[in-house]
Amino acid sequence: MKMHSAYAPLGLLLLAAGFAVPAQAQDAATDPAATESTTTPDAASGESTQNDTADAATPADSGTDQAADSSAAGPDSTGTEAAGGETAPADGSADAGSSDTAASDESRSGSASREPFYVYGGVDYAFLSTSLSKDSLKQALGGDEFDSDFYRLRVGTRLFPSIGIEAQFGVKNEDGNASDKVETNQMYGLYVVPTGNLFRFLEVSAPIGYSHLRLENNNGSVKFDSLSFGLNVEFPVYVNPESRFPDVRIGGGGVVYYAEREARTYSYHAGVRLDFKL
């Protein structure tokens, strides 16, 4: 009994030590402070390493993404980068728009600045004088000096800025019953009309062409077919290129119908001319 009682305290100590060691191991395993103090440096160092790695990779990745975006957007975008960093449309829409605008401006300016096409008509009162030297002509009319008057109608246009073409027609007025009078039975001609301006408003023309003239009285008749020429001077009364109303000019001049040794016949005239814009 003494022997067992001597070992009893030793057994109690061993038993207590057996319970204490697992308790300390469990406390050490479940202690938060110990866990935090043990793992925090590693986790912080790991998180710092990951953040540094991410930060280091971000510029390169963003640069790569921007380059990829720009290269991807280049072919598909509507613009191409020009020198100086500016972007110009790749499909030429701006150029097409500007060319269309320029074309429309040119068409409008062309239509606004187009010169009108003129056709003119005139009426003149003409005084004709005839002098005969050939005996056969004197016998035909029964004398050597005769006068007549008639209305002259003319229609013409400009072939070039300074050259026109004109047709003339005569309408008789004198009946030719008096001894010194003859009737202008027929008169027509076709003329080329060079024209110029004097003092910027006075129009001077010199028609030259071919005419037919037939004079008649109670005794007989004579006719003249020959080269004819004349001179006209006309003054503007109303001129407005923008108006639809015709321009109005008044003037006068003279025409030589025949000028040879056997006879000479010519006229003086005055009248009005209307220029119509087409």
XYZ file of N, CA and C in Angstrom:
834
model
N 0.812 -1.189 0.000
C 0.000 0.000 0.000
C 0.839 1.227 0.000
N 1.903 1.175 0.757
C 2.804 2.308 0.778
C 3.388 2.550 -0.591
N 3.659 1.456 -1.277
C 4.222 1.606 -2.631
C 3.231 2.265 -3.556
N 1.986 1.933 -3.517
C 0.994 2.526 -4.401
C 0.717 3.928 -4.007
N 0.722 4.218 -2.787
C 0.498 5.585 -2.335
C 1.644 6.484 -2.688
N 2.843 5.918 -2.814
C 4.016 6.744 -3.211
C 3.970 7.093 -4.669
N 3.414 6.188 -5.455
C 3.339 6.481 -6.905
C 2.064 7.228 -7.304
N 1.171 7.397 -6.417
C -0.095 8.061 -6.740
C 0.101 9.497 -7.146
N 0.884 10.290 -6.426
C 1.089 11.684 -6.924
C 1.746 11.739 -8.278
N 2.664 10.817 -8.557
C 3.339 10.820 -9.873
C 2.357 10.514 -10.974
N 1.418 9.597 -10.689
C 0.405 9.275 -11.707
C -0.527 10.443 -11.957
N -0.839 11.173 -10.892
C -1.706 12.341 -11.053
C -1.028 13.402 -11.894
N 0.283 13.592 -11.687
C 1.016 14.584 -12.489
C 1.078 14.185 -13.942
N 1.306 12.945 -14.229
C 1.350 12.491 -15.608
C -0.004 12.644 -16.284
N -1.077 12.335 -15.517
C -2.406 12.487 -16.063
C -2.729 13.945 -16.362
N -2.295 14.805 -15.424
C -2.540 16.244 -15.654
C -1.740 16.741 -16.844
N -0.515 16.246 -16.994
C 0.304 16.669 -18.146
C -0.308 16.187 -19.447
N -0.903 15.000 -19.423
C -1.541 14.471 -20.624
C -2.715 15.318 -21.057
N -3.474 15.877 -20.121
C -4.588 16.769 -20.493
C -4.105 18.150 -20.879
N -2.988 18.599 -20.297
C -2.514 19.983 -20.553
C -1.897 20.128 -21.920
N -1.163 19.144 -22.413
C -0.484 19.249 -23.708
C -1.482 19.352 -24.850
N -2.519 18.517 -24.905
C -3.506 18.725 -26.002
C -4.211 20.056 -25.928
N -4.452 20.519 -24.633
C -5.134 21.820 -24.503
C -4.299 22.951 -25.068
N -2.998 22.933 -24.814
C -2.119 23.978 -25.366
C -2.026 23.900 -26.877
N -1.981 22.687 -27.370
C -1.922 22.546 -28.832
C -3.184 23.055 -29.467
N -4.359 22.777 -28.808
C -5.612 23.274 -29.368
C -5.696 24.768 -29.275
N -5.221 25.353 -28.135
C -5.231 26.813 -27.995
C -4.334 27.477 -29.010
N -3.180 26.883 -29.245
C -2.254 27.466 -30.235
C -2.829 27.404 -31.633
N -3.574 26.362 -31.939
C -4.153 26.226 -33.286
C -5.307 27.144 -33.512
N -6.106 27.444 -32.427
C -7.302 28.263 -32.591
C -7.123 29.688 -32.171
N -5.884 30.126 -31.786
C -5.666 31.497 -31.337
C -5.658 32.452 -32.525
N -6.633 33.418 -32.631
C -6.659 34.317 -33.823
C -5.475 35.230 -33.895
N -5.076 35.748 -32.830
C -3.936 36.685 -32.848
C -2.705 36.028 -33.371
N -2.500 34.754 -32.883
C -1.321 34.039 -33.360
C -1.420 33.772 -34.826
N -2.654 33.417 -35.260
C -2.834 33.151 -36.689
C -2.617 34.405 -37.505
N -3.189 35.544 -37.011
C -3.045 36.780 -37.763
C -1.611 37.237 -37.805
N -0.940 37.143 -36.632
C 0.462 37.566 -36.600
C 1.330 36.663 -37.402
N 0.901 35.440 -37.578
C 1.725 34.501 -38.328
C 1.509 34.644 -39.808
N 0.200 34.837 -40.263
C -0.090 34.813 -41.694
C -0.087 36.183 -42.328
N -0.269 37.274 -41.578
C -0.396 38.603 -42.167
C 0.806 39.020 -42.988
N 2.032 38.840 -42.519
C 3.176 39.259 -43.355
C 3.205 38.537 -44.670
N 2.921 37.233 -44.641
C 2.987 36.495 -45.900
C 1.891 36.950 -46.851
N 0.641 37.113 -46.227
C -0.462 37.547 -47.091
C -0.222 38.922 -47.625
N 0.287 39.837 -46.736
C 0.565 41.200 -47.204
C 1.628 41.204 -48.252
N 2.644 40.418 -48.038
C 3.705 40.368 -49.042
C 3.201 39.776 -50.334
N 2.309 38.772 -50.209
C 1.740 38.181 -51.418
C 0.842 39.144 -52.138
N -0.025 39.896 -51.319
C -0.910 40.866 -51.959
C -0.119 41.983 -52.581
N 0.934 42.441 -51.923
C 1.786 43.495 -52.491
C 2.461 43.028 -53.754
N 2.869 41.770 -53.759
C 3.513 41.234 -54.955
C 2.531 41.163 -56.110
N 1.270 40.735 -55.793
C 0.263 40.669 -56.853
C -0.071 42.047 -57.376
N -0.220 43.048 -56.425
C -0.524 44.417 -56.863
C 0.599 44.983 -57.705
N 1.844 44.763 -57.313
C 2.966 45.245 -58.110
C 2.977 44.605 -59.482
N 2.684 43.314 -59.497
C 2.665 42.625 -60.785
C 1.549 43.161 -61.674
N 0.353 43.426 -61.052
C -0.764 43.966 -61.834
C -0.463 45.358 -62.319
N 0.134 46.213 -61.410
C 0.478 47.575 -61.819
C 1.520 47.565 -62.912
N 2.470 46.685 -62.799
C 3.499 46.626 -63.834
C 2.929 46.145 -65.150
N 1.943 45.281 -65.087
C 1.386 44.758 -66.336
C 0.364 45.675 -66.949
N -0.225 46.618 -66.176
C -1.306 47.463 -66.691
C -0.874 48.354 -67.837
N 0.227 49.134 -67.759
C 0.600 49.993 -68.903
C 0.829 49.221 -70.166
N 1.497 48.120 -70.048
C 1.781 47.349 -71.259
C 0.502 46.807 -71.849
N -0.385 46.296 -70.933
C -1.641 45.755 -71.445
C -2.488 46.844 -72.050
N -2.562 48.042 -71.367
C -3.377 49.131 -71.924
C -2.803 49.629 -73.223
N -1.498 49.742 -73.317
C -0.895 50.148 -74.585
C -1.190 49.164 -75.679
N -1.127 47.892 -75.332
C -1.432 46.853 -76.321
C -2.881 46.930 -76.746
N -3.771 47.150 -75.718
C -5.202 47.258 -76.063
C -5.462 48.467 -76.939
N -4.831 49.638 -76.608
C -5.041 50.825 -77.440
C -4.532 50.604 -78.857
N -3.380 50.005 -78.969
C -2.845 49.727 -80.304
C -3.760 48.789 -81.061
N -4.264 47.772 -80.333
C -5.167 46.834 -80.993
C -6.451 47.515 -81.408
N -6.974 48.405 -80.498
C -8.201 49.118 -80.852
C -7.993 50.010 -82.052
N -6.884 50.761 -82.052
C -6.636 51.662 -83.184
C -6.404 50.902 -84.462
N -5.675 49.778 -84.373
C -5.444 48.994 -85.593
C -6.724 48.339 -86.059
N -7.577 47.955 -85.085
C -8.848 47.356 -85.488
C -9.802 48.389 -86.040
N -9.749 49.594 -85.463
C -10.667 50.631 -85.942
C -10.206 51.252 -87.234
N -8.937 51.166 -87.576
C -8.399 51.813 -88.771
C -9.080 51.377 -90.049
N -9.093 50.072 -90.370
C -9.709 49.668 -91.639
C -11.215 49.881 -91.653
N -11.853 49.742 -90.460
C -13.311 49.825 -90.457
C -13.825 51.236 -90.306
N -13.008 52.162 -89.849
C -13.495 53.526 -89.631
C -13.645 54.238 -90.957
N -14.367 55.354 -90.918
C -14.617 56.141 -92.143
C -13.562 57.173 -92.389
N -12.566 57.238 -91.564
C -11.526 58.246 -91.739
C -10.165 57.628 -91.686
N -9.189 58.231 -92.317
C -7.789 57.842 -92.273
C -7.006 58.977 -91.680
N -6.021 58.631 -90.885
C -5.236 59.649 -90.212
C -4.294 60.296 -91.191
N -4.363 61.611 -91.291
C -3.509 62.371 -92.192
C -2.350 62.942 -91.416
N -1.441 63.590 -92.140
C -0.286 64.222 -91.506
C -0.781 65.324 -90.596
N -0.144 65.428 -89.372
C -0.557 66.425 -88.406
C -1.599 65.903 -87.451
N -1.981 64.592 -87.546
C -2.904 64.002 -86.598
C -4.353 64.222 -86.935
N -4.684 64.877 -88.041
C -6.065 65.119 -88.418
C -6.617 63.913 -89.171
N -7.893 63.779 -89.102
C -8.549 62.628 -89.712
C -9.352 63.074 -90.912
N -9.137 62.456 -92.042
C -9.866 62.785 -93.273
C -10.752 61.625 -93.637
N -11.926 61.855 -94.162
C -12.829 60.750 -94.540
C -12.194 59.865 -95.590
N -12.295 58.536 -95.326
C -11.681 57.592 -96.261
C -12.517 57.397 -97.500
N -13.831 57.590 -97.393
C -14.686 57.327 -98.546
C -14.837 58.516 -99.454
N -14.173 59.670 -99.147
C -14.224 60.830 -100.009
C -15.545 61.551 -99.978
N -16.339 61.317 -98.887
C -17.650 61.981 -98.824
C -17.508 63.477 -98.731
N -16.503 63.965 -97.964
C -16.314 65.414 -97.855
C -15.909 66.005 -99.188
N -14.997 65.286 -99.903
C -14.602 65.796 -101.222
C -15.775 65.796 -102.175
N -16.595 64.733 -102.107
C -17.753 64.686 -102.988
C -18.721 65.803 -102.667
N -18.921 66.033 -101.343
C -19.825 67.116 -100.971
C -19.319 68.457 -101.428
N -17.997 68.696 -101.235
C -17.450 69.983 -101.667
C -17.496 70.127 -103.175
N -17.256 69.026 -103.908
C -17.316 69.112 -105.366
C -18.742 69.355 -105.842
N -19.735 68.707 -105.150
C -21.129 68.959 -105.520
C -21.507 70.401 -105.262
N -21.039 70.941 -104.100
C -21.334 72.342 -103.794
C -20.714 73.260 -104.814
N -19.437 72.975 -105.179
C -18.773 73.815 -106.180
C -19.479 73.724 -107.520
N -19.925 72.500 -107.883
C -20.634 72.351 -109.161
C -21.937 73.117 -109.165
N -22.679 73.037 -108.013
C -23.939 73.783 -107.955
C -23.691 75.270 -108.005
N -22.593 75.742 -107.305
C -22.271 77.170 -107.369
C -21.923 77.586 -108.778
N -21.148 76.732 -109.476
C -20.779 77.070 -110.850
C -21.998 77.100 -111.759
N -22.923 76.128 -111.532
C -24.128 76.125 -112.374
C -24.978 77.351 -112.121
N -25.094 77.758 -110.803
C -25.871 78.952 -110.512
C -25.216 80.183 -111.081
N -23.854 80.298 -110.893
C -23.170 81.476 -111.426
C -23.203 81.480 -112.954
N -23.094 80.292 -113.556
C -23.194 80.211 -114.985
C -24.526 80.615 -115.493
N -25.639 80.151 -114.822
C -26.968 80.567 -115.217
C -27.224 82.030 -114.996
N -26.638 82.577 -113.871
C -26.845 83.996 -113.592
C -26.093 84.881 -114.564
N -24.922 84.409 -115.005
C -24.090 85.242 -115.861
C -24.258 84.955 -117.350
N -25.202 84.101 -117.761
C -25.386 83.746 -119.164
C -25.915 84.943 -119.941
N -25.298 85.245 -121.055
C -25.736 86.348 -121.894
C -26.995 85.953 -122.657
N -28.002 86.822 -122.688
C -29.224 86.484 -123.432
C -28.975 86.496 -124.931
N -29.795 85.738 -125.654
C -29.736 85.695 -127.104
C -30.728 86.717 -127.649
N -30.223 87.635 -128.490
C -31.030 88.754 -128.967
C -31.502 88.500 -130.405
N -32.763 88.829 -130.633
C -33.344 88.925 -131.971
C -34.028 90.280 -132.043
N -33.703 91.056 -133.070
C -34.251 92.407 -133.116
C -35.106 92.594 -134.370
N -35.984 93.553 -134.260
C -36.821 93.943 -135.380
C -36.990 95.452 -135.379
N -37.069 96.029 -136.560
C -37.170 97.477 -136.673
C -38.084 97.913 -137.796
N -38.590 99.128 -137.645
C -39.422 99.758 -138.670
C -38.855 101.150 -138.927
N -38.583 101.469 -140.198
C -38.041 102.773 -140.589
C -38.912 103.391 -141.684
N -38.895 104.680 -141.668
C -39.510 105.416 -142.784
C -38.377 105.910 -143.673
N -38.379 105.499 -144.944
C -37.251 105.754 -145.846
C -37.660 106.703 -146.975
N -36.721 107.591 -147.306
C -36.877 108.530 -148.429
C -35.881 108.134 -149.511
N -36.389 107.769 -150.669
C -35.547 107.256 -151.747
C -35.344 108.325 -152.813
N -34.113 108.386 -153.302
C -33.774 109.314 -154.388
C -33.080 108.530 -155.492
N -33.499 108.774 -156.730
C -32.957 108.049 -157.879
C -32.549 109.040 -158.962
N -31.357 108.809 -159.521
C -30.844 109.629 -160.619
C -30.425 108.700 -161.750
N -30.927 108.976 -162.924
C -30.684 108.113 -164.082
C -29.805 108.843 -165.098
N -28.827 108.113 -165.665
C -27.952 108.664 -166.711
C -28.090 107.912 -168.033
N -28.481 106.710 -168.027
C -28.607 105.888 -169.218
C -29.938 106.193 -169.908
N -29.883 106.338 -171.216
C -31.070 106.739 -171.982
C -32.207 105.732 -171.863
N -31.904 104.463 -171.896
C -32.957 103.445 -171.814
C -33.691 103.529 -170.476
N -32.991 103.849 -169.424
C -33.616 103.991 -168.116
C -34.472 105.255 -168.050
N -33.999 106.344 -168.681
C -34.765 107.577 -168.711
C -36.076 107.383 -169.477
N -35.991 106.676 -170.601
C -37.193 106.419 -171.388
C -38.184 105.516 -170.637
N -37.640 104.577 -169.855
C -38.507 103.648 -169.121
C -39.362 104.367 -168.100
N -38.794 105.356 -167.426
C -39.537 106.079 -166.384
C -40.008 107.465 -166.843
N -39.534 107.905 -168.003
C -39.951 109.201 -168.517
C -39.288 110.373 -167.837
N -38.031 110.202 -167.431
C -37.311 111.295 -166.795
C -35.992 110.809 -166.240
N -35.294 111.714 -165.536
C -33.993 111.327 -165.000
C -33.860 111.509 -163.480
N -34.779 112.235 -162.842
C -34.710 112.425 -161.393
C -36.061 112.078 -160.769
N -36.033 111.197 -159.798
C -37.278 110.756 -159.174
C -37.069 110.581 -157.656
N -38.146 110.735 -156.936
C -38.152 110.507 -155.490
C -39.234 109.494 -155.154
N -39.064 108.892 -154.010
C -40.060 107.938 -153.539
C -39.914 107.806 -152.023
N -40.911 107.281 -151.374
C -40.809 106.961 -149.938
C -41.510 105.634 -149.693
N -41.032 104.917 -148.699
C -41.574 103.591 -148.378
C -41.227 103.266 -146.920
N -41.832 102.210 -146.424
C -41.518 101.701 -145.083
C -40.528 100.534 -145.216
N -39.533 100.600 -144.391
C -38.525 99.540 -144.415
C -38.647 98.705 -143.149
N -38.828 97.400 -143.335
C -38.880 96.454 -142.222
C -37.571 95.662 -142.184
N -37.050 95.462 -140.998
C -35.795 94.698 -140.886
C -35.844 93.776 -139.675
N -35.261 92.616 -139.844
C -35.184 91.595 -138.802
C -33.771 91.046 -138.802
N -33.187 90.904 -137.611
C -31.809 90.416 -137.560
C -31.442 89.860 -136.204
N -30.218 89.364 -136.119
C -29.664 88.839 -134.878
C -28.145 88.948 -134.942
N -27.503 88.682 -133.819
C -26.042 88.720 -133.751
C -25.481 87.307 -133.893
N -24.651 87.116 -134.901
C -23.930 85.852 -135.022
C -22.736 85.814 -134.090
N -22.084 86.945 -133.930
C -20.942 87.135 -133.048
C -21.161 88.445 -132.300
N -20.374 88.718 -131.235
C -20.612 89.951 -130.477
C -20.583 91.216 -131.319
N -19.799 91.247 -132.409
C -19.686 92.468 -133.210
C -20.168 92.303 -134.648
N -20.757 91.150 -134.960
C -21.215 90.900 -136.328
C -22.598 90.271 -136.278
N -23.518 90.868 -137.019
C -24.861 90.339 -137.100
C -25.272 90.072 -138.538
N -26.480 89.561 -138.693
C -27.051 89.323 -140.012
C -28.462 89.906 -140.002
N -28.848 90.535 -141.125
C -30.109 91.277 -141.155
C -30.786 91.125 -142.512
N -32.092 90.961 -142.465
C -32.906 90.930 -143.682
C -33.786 92.174 -143.705
N -33.939 92.788 -144.899
C -34.726 94.009 -145.056
C -35.808 93.805 -146.117
N -36.965 94.425 -145.840
C -38.094 94.353 -146.760
C -38.721 95.739 -146.881
N -39.132 96.095 -148.078
C -39.774 97.387 -148.312
C -41.259 97.248 -148.550
N -42.018 98.183 -147.981
C -43.469 98.244 -148.186
C -43.760 99.608 -148.796
N -44.365 99.633 -149.976
C -44.554 100.887 -150.703
C -45.499 101.833 -149.986
N -45.206 103.106 -150.162
C -46.074 104.155 -149.630
C -46.445 105.157 -150.732
N -45.477 105.508 -151.560
C -45.707 106.441 -152.671
C -46.364 105.711 -153.832
N -47.405 106.330 -154.416
C -48.095 105.682 -155.539
C -47.438 105.948 -156.887
N -46.572 106.959 -156.980
C -45.852 107.222 -158.213
C -46.658 107.887 -159.292
N -47.760 108.544 -158.945
C -48.574 109.194 -159.973
C -48.041 110.567 -160.373
N -47.283 111.214 -159.480
C -46.726 112.526 -159.823
C -45.585 112.365 -160.815
N -45.299 113.484 -161.528
C -44.295 113.421 -162.589
C -42.899 113.125 -162.073
N -42.573 113.562 -160.882
C -41.229 113.339 -160.342
C -41.213 112.267 -159.252
N -42.267 111.456 -159.211
C -42.362 110.424 -158.202
C -42.391 109.037 -158.847
N -41.847 108.080 -158.113
C -41.931 106.679 -158.518
C -42.386 105.856 -157.306
N -42.974 104.722 -157.604
C -43.398 103.793 -156.551
C -42.305 102.764 -156.298
N -41.961 102.596 -155.018
C -41.007 101.529 -154.664
C -41.799 100.237 -154.594
N -41.883 99.577 -155.734
C -42.741 98.414 -155.857
C -42.159 97.200 -155.147
N -40.855 97.021 -155.216
C -40.186 95.900 -154.554
C -38.876 96.392 -153.955
N -38.600 95.922 -152.779
C -37.297 96.159 -152.157
C -37.076 95.067 -151.114
N -35.996 94.344 -151.267
C -35.573 93.374 -150.253
C -34.077 93.162 -150.385
N -33.473 92.737 -149.290
C -32.025 92.538 -149.286
C -31.591 91.734 -148.071
N -30.388 91.218 -148.150
C -29.782 90.460 -147.055
C -28.411 91.066 -146.788
N -28.136 91.344 -145.491
C -26.937 92.095 -145.138
C -26.195 91.432 -143.975
N -24.883 91.549 -144.038
C -24.018 91.293 -142.886
C -23.765 92.642 -142.227
N -23.895 92.676 -140.892
C -23.903 93.963 -140.199
C -22.797 94.010 -139.143
N -21.607 94.509 -139.483
C -20.604 94.785 -138.446
C -21.080 95.936 -137.556
N -20.903 95.784 -136.252
C -21.447 96.743 -135.298
C -20.407 97.070 -134.242
N -20.381 98.355 -133.855
C -19.496 98.803 -132.786
C -20.185 99.854 -131.937
N -19.581 100.162 -130.783
C -20.133 101.162 -129.867
C -19.225 102.384 -129.828
N -19.826 103.537 -129.898
C -19.108 104.806 -129.830
C -19.561 105.545 -128.578
N -18.572 105.950 -127.759
C -18.853 106.623 -126.479
C -19.679 105.742 -125.541
N -19.575 104.415 -125.708
C -20.161 103.414 -124.817
C -21.677 103.319 -124.864
N -22.341 104.155 -125.601
C -23.791 104.049 -125.664
C -24.323 104.228 -127.079
N -23.552 104.858 -127.953
C -23.984 105.084 -129.324
C -23.571 103.883 -130.170
N -24.559 103.216 -130.800
C -24.286 102.026 -131.608
C -24.191 102.415 -133.073
N -23.092 102.027 -133.692
C -22.834 102.337 -135.094
C -22.671 101.024 -135.852
N -23.378 100.875 -136.959
C -23.286 99.661 -137.762
C -23.146 100.031 -139.229
N -22.536 99.112 -139.980
C -22.296 99.332 -141.417
C -22.734 98.095 -142.186
N -24.029 97.978 -142.483
C -24.508 96.799 -143.215
C -23.972 96.764 -144.644
N -23.631 95.571 -145.079
C -23.175 95.371 -146.450
C -23.756 94.043 -146.938
N -24.323 94.067 -148.159
C -24.948 92.855 -148.665
C -25.427 93.022 -150.087
N -26.527 92.360 -150.390
C -27.069 92.353 -151.753
C -28.552 92.721 -151.675
N -28.998 93.586 -152.612
C -30.380 94.057 -152.580
C -31.015 93.997 -153.974
N -32.337 93.953 -153.944
C -33.147 94.024 -155.161
C -34.118 95.193 -154.999
N -34.166 96.068 -156.026
C -35.017 97.253 -155.978
C -35.754 97.387 -157.306
N -37.066 97.598 -157.228
C -37.879 97.795 -158.435
C -38.687 99.080 -158.273
N -38.499 100.016 -159.216
C -39.198 101.295 -159.209
C -40.180 101.334 -160.376
N -41.328 101.949 -160.146
C -42.397 101.916 -161.154
C -43.219 103.201 -161.091
N -43.670 103.661 -162.243
C -44.623 104.771 -162.342
C -45.575 104.512 -163.511
N -46.338 105.524 -163.866
C -47.315 105.325 -164.947
C -46.669 105.080 -166.294
N -45.393 105.468 -166.456
C -44.703 105.331 -167.736
C -44.069 103.959 -167.915
N -43.579 103.381 -166.826
C -42.884 102.096 -166.909
C -42.218 101.740 -165.584
N -41.208 100.878 -165.686
C -40.512 100.426 -164.472
C -39.063 100.097 -164.789
N -38.233 100.144 -163.761
C -36.831 99.729 -163.840
C -36.509 98.938 -162.565
N -35.483 98.123 -162.658
C -35.060 97.365 -161.478
C -33.542 97.402 -161.370
N -33.086 97.275 -160.124
C -31.658 97.302 -159.829
C -31.353 96.139 -158.872
N -30.421 95.308 -159.270
C -29.901 94.225 -158.424
C -28.400 94.448 -158.299
N -27.961 94.686 -157.110
C -26.562 95.060 -156.985
C -26.089 94.909 -155.541
N -24.784 95.038 -155.395
C -24.186 95.145 -154.073
C -24.722 96.396 -153.393
N -25.054 96.275 -152.129
C -25.642 97.378 -151.379
C -24.901 97.529 -150.054
N -24.827 98.753 -149.587
C -24.139 99.027 -148.310
C -24.772 100.254 -147.674
N -24.530 100.424 -146.388
C -25.138 101.542 -145.690
C -24.446 101.853 -144.380
N -25.035 102.766 -143.635
C -24.510 103.193 -142.335
C -25.701 103.528 -141.436
N -25.675 102.977 -140.198
C -26.742 103.236 -139.226
C -26.133 103.767 -137.924
N -26.836 104.676 -137.289
C -26.476 105.192 -135.966
C -27.717 105.104 -135.094
N -27.599 104.441 -133.943
C -28.766 104.222 -133.095
C -28.456 104.585 -131.646
N -29.448 105.161 -130.980
C -29.325 105.620 -129.601
C -30.226 104.764 -128.714
N -29.737 104.326 -127.545
C -30.595 103.543 -126.638
C -31.611 104.431 -125.920
N -32.849 103.992 -125.911
C -33.903 104.647 -125.142
C -34.192 103.873 -123.868
N -34.254 102.552 -123.981
C -34.458 101.687 -122.813
C -33.635 100.426 -123.034
N -32.683 100.175 -122.115
C -31.836 98.986 -122.195
C -31.722 98.412 -120.789
N -32.169 97.171 -120.600
C -32.086 96.495 -119.305
C -31.944 94.996 -119.559
N -30.733 94.464 -119.438
C -30.545 93.029 -119.708
C -31.320 92.122 -118.767
N -31.667 92.600 -117.557
C -32.379 91.768 -116.601
C -33.892 91.774 -116.817
N -34.389 92.671 -117.634
C -35.833 92.799 -117.835
C -36.302 91.914 -118.979
N -37.554 91.478 -118.887
C -38.142 90.682 -119.956
C -38.661 91.556 -121.097
N -38.772 92.847 -120.845
C -39.228 93.751 -121.894
C -38.104 93.986 -122.901
N -38.423 94.171 -124.163
C -37.369 94.380 -125.172
C -36.684 95.727 -124.977
N -35.407 95.756 -125.352
C -34.665 97.015 -125.384
C -35.170 97.852 -126.565
N -35.135 99.152 -126.378
C -35.651 100.068 -127.399
C -34.545 101.029 -127.811
N -34.352 101.163 -129.126
C -33.387 102.107 -129.686
C -34.036 102.877 -130.834
N -33.651 104.105 -130.952
C -34.075 104.906 -132.096
C -32.826 105.311 -132.861
N -32.977 105.490 -134.168
C -31.805 105.841 -134.963
C -32.164 106.184 -136.383
N -31.127 106.314 -137.166
C -31.286 106.657 -138.574
C -30.022 106.313 -139.330
N -30.086 106.526 -140.638
C -28.931 106.222 -141.466
C -29.266 106.323 -142.937
N -28.440 105.660 -143.725
C -28.615 105.691 -145.171
C -28.172 104.396 -145.801
N -28.755 104.100 -146.973
C -28.433 102.879 -147.716
C -28.241 103.246 -149.182
N -27.187 102.710 -149.770
C -26.951 102.829 -151.207
C -27.359 101.519 -151.856
N -28.328 101.585 -152.759
C -28.826 100.379 -153.414
C -28.129 100.122 -154.760
N -27.779 101.201 -155.404
C -27.117 101.044 -156.723
C -26.297 102.304 -156.973
N -25.048 102.088 -157.394
C -24.155 103.228 -157.649
C -23.251 102.877 -158.831
N -23.741 103.154 -160.022
C -22.983 102.936 -161.245
C -23.127 104.177 -162.131
N -22.450 104.152 -163.264
C -22.497 105.311 -164.168
C -23.887 105.543 -164.746
N -24.632 104.455 -164.999
C -25.941 104.613 -165.636
C -27.045 105.038 -164.661
N -26.819 104.783 -163.345
C -27.858 105.147 -162.387
C -27.286 105.150 -160.976
N -27.947 105.905 -160.120
C -27.593 105.973 -158.701
C -28.902 106.095 -157.919
N -29.074 105.188 -156.987
C -30.277 105.230 -156.148
C -29.890 104.915 -154.699
N -30.396 105.710 -153.811
C -30.035 105.587 -152.383
C -31.188 106.139 -151.551
N -31.145 105.858 -150.246
C -32.232 106.302 -149.367
C -31.669 106.744 -148.018
N -32.466 107.591 -147.351
C -32.224 107.964 -145.955
C -33.420 107.479 -145.140
N -33.164 107.074 -143.928
C -34.245 106.500 -143.136
C -34.102 106.897 -141.657
N -35.189 106.793 -140.941
C -35.227 106.992 -139.492
C -36.323 106.100 -138.928
N -36.064 105.548 -137.711
C -37.062 104.644 -137.153
C -36.693 104.151 -135.788
N -37.313 103.049 -135.414
C -37.153 102.455 -134.086
C -36.791 100.987 -134.224
N -36.056 100.487 -133.220
C -35.618 99.094 -133.219
C -35.894 98.501 -131.848
N -36.436 97.295 -131.833
C -36.712 96.565 -130.594
C -35.823 95.317 -130.551
N -35.100 95.156 -129.442
C -34.241 93.977 -129.227
C -34.908 93.048 -128.239
N -35.289 91.857 -128.720
C -35.975 90.875 -127.877
C -34.955 89.895 -127.315
N -35.089 89.547 -126.028
C -34.178 88.636 -125.339
C -34.786 87.239 -125.292
N -34.058 86.270 -125.778
C -34.539 84.883 -125.777
C -33.702 84.035 -124.827
